[in-house]
Amino acid sequence: MARRAALLLFLLAASAAAAAAAGRKEKAGEKVCDKGWECSGSRFCCNETIGDFFKAYQFEELFAHRNDAQAHAPGFWDYQAFIAAAALFEPRGFGTTGGKEMGMMEVAAFLGHVGAKTSCGYGEAPAGETAWGLCYNHELSPSQNYCDDSNELYPCVEGVEYYGRGAIPVYWNYNYGIVGNGIKQDLLNHPELLEQNATLAFEAAVWRWMTPMKRKQPSAHDVFVGNWKPTKNDTLSKRYPGFGATMNILYGDGICGQGSTDKMNTIISHYQHYLDLMGVGREHSGDNLDCGDQVAFNPTSESSNF
């Protein structure tokens, strides 16, 4: 009897909590939707999910040569790993902000960065340089161990090397610490997870895309989907919403503010190529495509140096 009474009290409390939550949502006028495992409990889930418009065959077309004999991570990257990682961020708007076209554009933009940063393509490569994304999952010949001994918050672990790993490669001990905290993995002690688990490698990259690196700064997601309004200082620094600003946030003056460079244009080419393959078309690349004239949000002296 006591057990049944306790159960009844629990159910009543749960019901009251659910009603209160529903009341808060209704009061706020916020509609939320559930799409199963891929997206639930968010207004963004009321839009089409990435799985609705981006299928496995399209992933195969974008990364057609990733498992070729010349590739350096055959069998590592796959569609399921990307979708599983993306699903963690779809309730926050990744690929689910705006209509279907904006969702497709954002996926193409994100994967454009991934493809360019993991490519082993070159100008005369079969099918061209944009066909060789996801060729790598880690830096093959590190020039250093990327250990900053002066960082006390995320100190280097003895015997661990912090060279580039992942879908948008992470470098340096402090960045592994930051990203690890973001995705709840001990990357400071175990950075190798990003070259052992494709879902975690994609998750780290999407987290980076969705997360501002400093307070009062936008994320790459924000500047791409139109969530960000430039300040007067931004306009004076020639920073405007669009794909160009995503490069500014992710790479700073390592790419931006240097005019028209091969590094910058390679990333743009991957983005536009993926738009074509996904059926959106490069004519929908959006405004402010490059960052050649932009001042970095975080100059090298202040940057996290991802």
Coordinates of C-alpha atoms in Angstrom, one line a residue:
M1 CA 0.0 0.0 0.0
A2 CA 2.8 2.4 1.0
R3 CA 4.5 1.5 -2.3
R4 CA 1.4 2.3 -4.3
A5 CA 0.9 5.6 -2.5
A6 CA 4.5 6.5 -3.2
L7 CA 4.1 5.7 -6.8
L8 CA 0.9 7.8 -7.0
L9 CA 2.7 10.7 -5.4
F10 CA 5.5 10.3 -7.9
L11 CA 3.1 10.2 -10.8
L12 CA 1.3 13.3 -9.5
A13 CA 4.5 15.2 -9.1
A14 CA 5.7 14.2 -12.6
S15 CA 2.3 15.2 -14.0
A16 CA 2.5 18.5 -12.3
A17 CA 6.0 19.1 -13.5
A18 CA 5.0 18.2 -17.0
A19 CA 2.0 20.5 -16.9
A20 CA 4.1 23.3 -15.5
A21 CA 6.6 22.9 -18.3
A22 CA 3.9 22.7 -20.9
G23 CA 2.4 25.9 -19.4
R24 CA 5.7 27.7 -19.6
K25 CA 6.1 26.7 -23.2
E26 CA 2.5 27.6 -24.0
K27 CA 2.9 30.9 -22.2
A28 CA 6.0 31.6 -24.2
G29 CA 4.2 30.7 -27.3
E30 CA 6.8 28.2 -28.3
K31 CA 5.8 25.2 -30.3
V32 CA 8.1 22.1 -29.9
C33 CA 8.1 19.0 -32.0
D34 CA 9.5 15.4 -31.7
K35 CA 11.0 13.6 -34.7
G36 CA 12.2 10.5 -32.8
W37 CA 15.9 9.9 -32.1
E38 CA 17.1 12.5 -34.6
C39 CA 15.4 15.6 -33.2
S40 CA 13.1 16.1 -30.3
G41 CA 11.9 18.6 -27.7
S42 CA 12.7 21.7 -29.7
R43 CA 11.0 24.2 -32.1
F44 CA 13.8 23.4 -34.6
C45 CA 12.5 19.8 -34.8
C46 CA 9.3 21.2 -36.4
N47 CA 11.4 21.8 -39.5
E48 CA 12.8 19.1 -41.7
T49 CA 15.7 17.2 -40.2
I50 CA 19.0 16.5 -41.8
G51 CA 18.0 12.9 -42.4
D52 CA 14.9 14.1 -44.3
F53 CA 16.9 15.9 -47.0
F54 CA 20.4 14.6 -46.8
K55 CA 20.6 10.9 -47.6
A56 CA 23.4 8.3 -47.5
Y57 CA 23.7 8.3 -51.3
Q58 CA 24.4 12.0 -51.2
F59 CA 27.1 11.6 -48.6
E60 CA 28.7 9.0 -50.9
E61 CA 28.6 11.4 -53.8
L62 CA 30.2 14.2 -51.7
F63 CA 33.0 11.9 -50.4
A64 CA 33.3 9.4 -53.3
H65 CA 37.0 8.7 -52.9
R66 CA 37.4 8.5 -49.1
N67 CA 37.8 4.7 -49.2
D68 CA 40.0 4.5 -52.2
A69 CA 43.4 2.9 -52.0
Q70 CA 45.1 6.4 -52.1
A71 CA 43.1 7.6 -49.0
H72 CA 44.6 7.6 -45.6
A73 CA 41.6 6.7 -43.5
P74 CA 39.7 4.1 -45.5
G75 CA 36.7 2.6 -43.8
F76 CA 36.7 5.3 -41.0
W77 CA 34.2 7.9 -42.1
D78 CA 30.6 7.1 -42.9
Y79 CA 27.1 8.6 -43.2
Q80 CA 25.8 7.0 -40.0
A81 CA 28.6 8.6 -37.9
F82 CA 27.7 12.1 -39.4
I83 CA 24.0 11.7 -38.8
A84 CA 24.5 10.4 -35.2
A85 CA 26.7 13.4 -34.4
A86 CA 24.5 15.9 -36.2
A87 CA 21.4 14.7 -34.3
L88 CA 23.0 16.0 -31.0
F89 CA 22.8 19.5 -32.4
E90 CA 19.7 19.5 -34.6
P91 CA 17.5 20.5 -31.6
R92 CA 19.8 23.6 -31.3
G93 CA 19.2 24.4 -35.0
F94 CA 22.1 22.7 -36.8
G95 CA 20.6 22.0 -40.3
T96 CA 17.1 22.7 -38.9
T97 CA 17.1 26.5 -38.9
G98 CA 14.8 28.0 -41.5
G99 CA 13.4 26.0 -44.4
K100 CA 14.7 23.0 -46.3
E101 CA 17.0 25.1 -48.5
M102 CA 18.7 26.8 -45.6
G103 CA 19.2 23.5 -43.9
M104 CA 20.8 22.0 -47.1
M105 CA 23.0 25.1 -47.4
E106 CA 24.2 24.8 -43.8
V107 CA 25.0 21.1 -44.2
A108 CA 26.9 21.9 -47.4
A109 CA 28.7 24.8 -45.7
F110 CA 29.7 22.7 -42.7
L111 CA 30.8 19.8 -44.9
G112 CA 32.6 22.2 -47.2
H113 CA 34.9 23.0 -44.3
V114 CA 35.3 19.3 -43.4
G115 CA 36.0 18.3 -47.0
A116 CA 38.6 21.0 -47.5
K117 CA 40.4 20.3 -44.2
T118 CA 40.5 16.5 -44.7
S119 CA 41.2 16.4 -48.4
C120 CA 44.1 14.7 -50.2
G121 CA 43.0 16.1 -53.5
Y122 CA 45.0 18.3 -55.9
G123 CA 44.3 20.0 -59.1
E124 CA 45.0 17.1 -61.4
A125 CA 43.5 14.4 -59.1
P126 CA 40.9 12.1 -60.6
A127 CA 37.5 14.0 -60.5
G128 CA 39.4 17.1 -59.2
E129 CA 40.5 18.2 -55.8
T130 CA 37.0 18.7 -54.4
A131 CA 36.2 15.0 -54.7
W132 CA 38.7 13.8 -52.1
G133 CA 37.3 15.1 -48.8
L134 CA 37.5 12.8 -45.7
C135 CA 40.8 11.4 -47.0
Y136 CA 42.4 11.9 -43.6
N137 CA 41.4 11.6 -39.9
H138 CA 44.6 12.9 -38.5
E139 CA 47.7 14.9 -39.4
L140 CA 50.3 12.5 -40.9
S141 CA 53.6 14.3 -40.4
P142 CA 53.2 16.7 -37.4
S143 CA 55.8 19.4 -37.4
Q144 CA 55.5 19.7 -33.6
N145 CA 53.6 18.1 -30.7
Y146 CA 51.4 21.2 -30.2
C147 CA 52.0 21.4 -26.5
D148 CA 51.7 24.9 -24.9
D149 CA 53.4 24.4 -21.5
S150 CA 52.2 27.9 -20.4
N151 CA 48.6 26.9 -20.3
E152 CA 47.7 26.0 -16.7
L153 CA 44.0 25.4 -17.3
Y154 CA 44.6 22.6 -19.8
P155 CA 48.2 21.4 -19.1
C156 CA 49.9 19.0 -21.5
V157 CA 49.8 15.3 -20.4
E158 CA 53.2 13.6 -20.5
G159 CA 53.6 11.4 -23.5
V160 CA 50.5 12.8 -25.3
E161 CA 50.7 14.6 -28.6
Y162 CA 48.2 17.2 -29.7
Y163 CA 48.6 17.2 -33.4
G164 CA 45.6 17.7 -35.7
R165 CA 42.8 15.2 -35.5
G166 CA 39.1 15.0 -36.5
A167 CA 36.7 16.3 -39.2
I168 CA 37.7 19.9 -38.6
P169 CA 41.1 19.2 -37.1
V170 CA 41.8 20.2 -33.5
Y171 CA 45.3 21.3 -32.6
W172 CA 47.0 22.2 -29.3
N173 CA 46.4 20.9 -25.7
Y174 CA 44.2 23.8 -24.7
N175 CA 41.9 23.3 -27.7
Y176 CA 41.6 19.6 -26.9
G177 CA 40.6 20.6 -23.4
I178 CA 38.0 23.1 -24.5
V179 CA 36.5 20.8 -27.1
G180 CA 36.6 17.8 -24.8
N181 CA 34.6 19.8 -22.2
G182 CA 32.1 20.8 -24.9
I183 CA 31.4 17.2 -26.0
K184 CA 32.0 15.6 -22.5
Q185 CA 35.0 13.6 -23.5
D186 CA 38.5 13.5 -21.9
L187 CA 40.3 14.7 -25.0
L188 CA 43.1 16.3 -23.0
N189 CA 44.2 12.8 -21.9
H190 CA 42.9 11.0 -24.9
P191 CA 43.1 13.1 -28.0
E192 CA 43.4 9.9 -30.1
L193 CA 39.6 9.4 -29.6
L194 CA 39.1 11.8 -32.6
E195 CA 41.0 9.5 -34.9
Q196 CA 39.5 6.3 -33.4
N197 CA 35.8 7.2 -33.4
A198 CA 34.2 8.9 -36.4
T199 CA 31.0 9.9 -34.6
L200 CA 33.1 11.7 -31.9
A201 CA 35.3 13.3 -34.7
F202 CA 32.1 14.7 -36.4
E203 CA 30.6 15.7 -33.0
A204 CA 33.7 17.7 -32.1
A205 CA 33.5 19.5 -35.5
V206 CA 29.8 20.3 -35.2
W207 CA 30.3 21.5 -31.6
R208 CA 33.0 23.9 -33.0
W209 CA 30.6 25.0 -35.7
M210 CA 27.8 25.7 -33.2
T211 CA 29.8 27.3 -30.4
P212 CA 31.1 30.8 -30.1
M213 CA 34.7 30.9 -28.9
K214 CA 34.3 34.1 -26.9
R215 CA 31.4 35.9 -25.2
K216 CA 29.5 38.3 -27.3
Q217 CA 30.8 36.7 -30.5
P218 CA 28.8 34.6 -32.9
S219 CA 29.3 31.0 -33.8
A220 CA 29.8 29.9 -37.4
H221 CA 26.2 28.6 -37.3
D222 CA 25.0 32.1 -36.3
V223 CA 26.8 34.0 -39.0
F224 CA 25.7 31.5 -41.7
V225 CA 21.9 31.1 -40.9
G226 CA 21.3 34.8 -40.2
N227 CA 21.1 34.8 -36.4
W228 CA 23.9 37.4 -36.1
K229 CA 23.6 41.1 -36.7
P230 CA 27.0 42.9 -37.2
T231 CA 27.9 45.7 -34.9
K232 CA 29.4 49.0 -36.1
N233 CA 32.8 47.6 -35.3
D234 CA 32.0 44.5 -37.4
T235 CA 31.0 46.5 -40.5
L236 CA 34.1 48.7 -40.1
S237 CA 36.1 45.4 -40.0
K238 CA 34.2 44.2 -43.2
R239 CA 32.6 41.3 -41.3
Y240 CA 29.1 40.5 -42.6
P241 CA 26.8 37.4 -42.4
G242 CA 27.6 34.6 -44.8
F243 CA 30.0 31.8 -45.6
G244 CA 33.0 34.1 -45.5
A245 CA 32.4 34.9 -41.8
T246 CA 32.4 31.1 -41.0
M247 CA 36.0 31.0 -42.2
N248 CA 36.8 34.0 -40.0
I249 CA 35.4 32.3 -36.9
L250 CA 37.0 28.9 -37.6
Y251 CA 40.4 30.1 -38.8
G252 CA 40.8 33.8 -38.1
D253 CA 43.7 35.5 -39.9
G254 CA 45.2 32.1 -40.8
I255 CA 42.8 32.4 -43.8
C256 CA 41.1 35.8 -43.7
G257 CA 42.2 39.3 -44.3
Q258 CA 44.9 38.1 -46.8
G259 CA 43.0 38.8 -50.1
S260 CA 42.2 36.0 -52.5
T261 CA 44.3 33.1 -51.5
D262 CA 44.4 29.4 -52.5
K263 CA 43.6 28.3 -48.9
M264 CA 40.5 30.4 -48.8
N265 CA 39.3 29.6 -52.3
T266 CA 39.8 25.9 -51.7
I267 CA 37.3 26.0 -48.9
I268 CA 34.8 28.0 -50.9
S269 CA 35.2 25.6 -53.9
H270 CA 34.3 22.6 -51.6
Y271 CA 31.2 24.4 -50.3
Q272 CA 30.0 25.3 -53.8
H273 CA 30.8 21.8 -55.2
Y274 CA 28.7 20.3 -52.4
L275 CA 25.8 22.7 -53.1
D276 CA 25.9 21.5 -56.7
L277 CA 25.9 17.8 -55.7
M278 CA 23.1 18.3 -53.2
G279 CA 20.9 19.9 -55.9
V280 CA 20.9 23.3 -54.3
G281 CA 23.3 24.9 -56.8
R282 CA 26.2 27.2 -56.3
E283 CA 24.1 30.1 -57.4
H284 CA 22.6 29.8 -53.9
S285 CA 26.0 30.2 -52.2
G286 CA 24.7 33.4 -50.4
D287 CA 26.2 36.8 -50.0
N288 CA 29.6 37.6 -48.6
L289 CA 31.1 34.3 -49.7
D290 CA 34.8 35.1 -48.9
C291 CA 36.7 36.7 -46.1
G292 CA 39.7 38.1 -48.0
D293 CA 39.1 41.6 -46.7
Q294 CA 37.7 40.8 -43.3
V295 CA 39.6 41.6 -40.1
A296 CA 39.8 38.5 -37.9
F297 CA 37.3 38.3 -35.0
N298 CA 40.3 37.0 -32.9
P299 CA 43.7 38.0 -34.2
T300 CA 46.5 35.4 -33.9
S301 CA 47.8 37.0 -30.7
E302 CA 44.4 36.5 -29.1
S303 CA 43.2 33.4 -31.0
S304 CA 42.6 29.9 -29.8
N305 CA 44.6 28.7 -32.8
F306 CA 42.4 25.7 -33.6

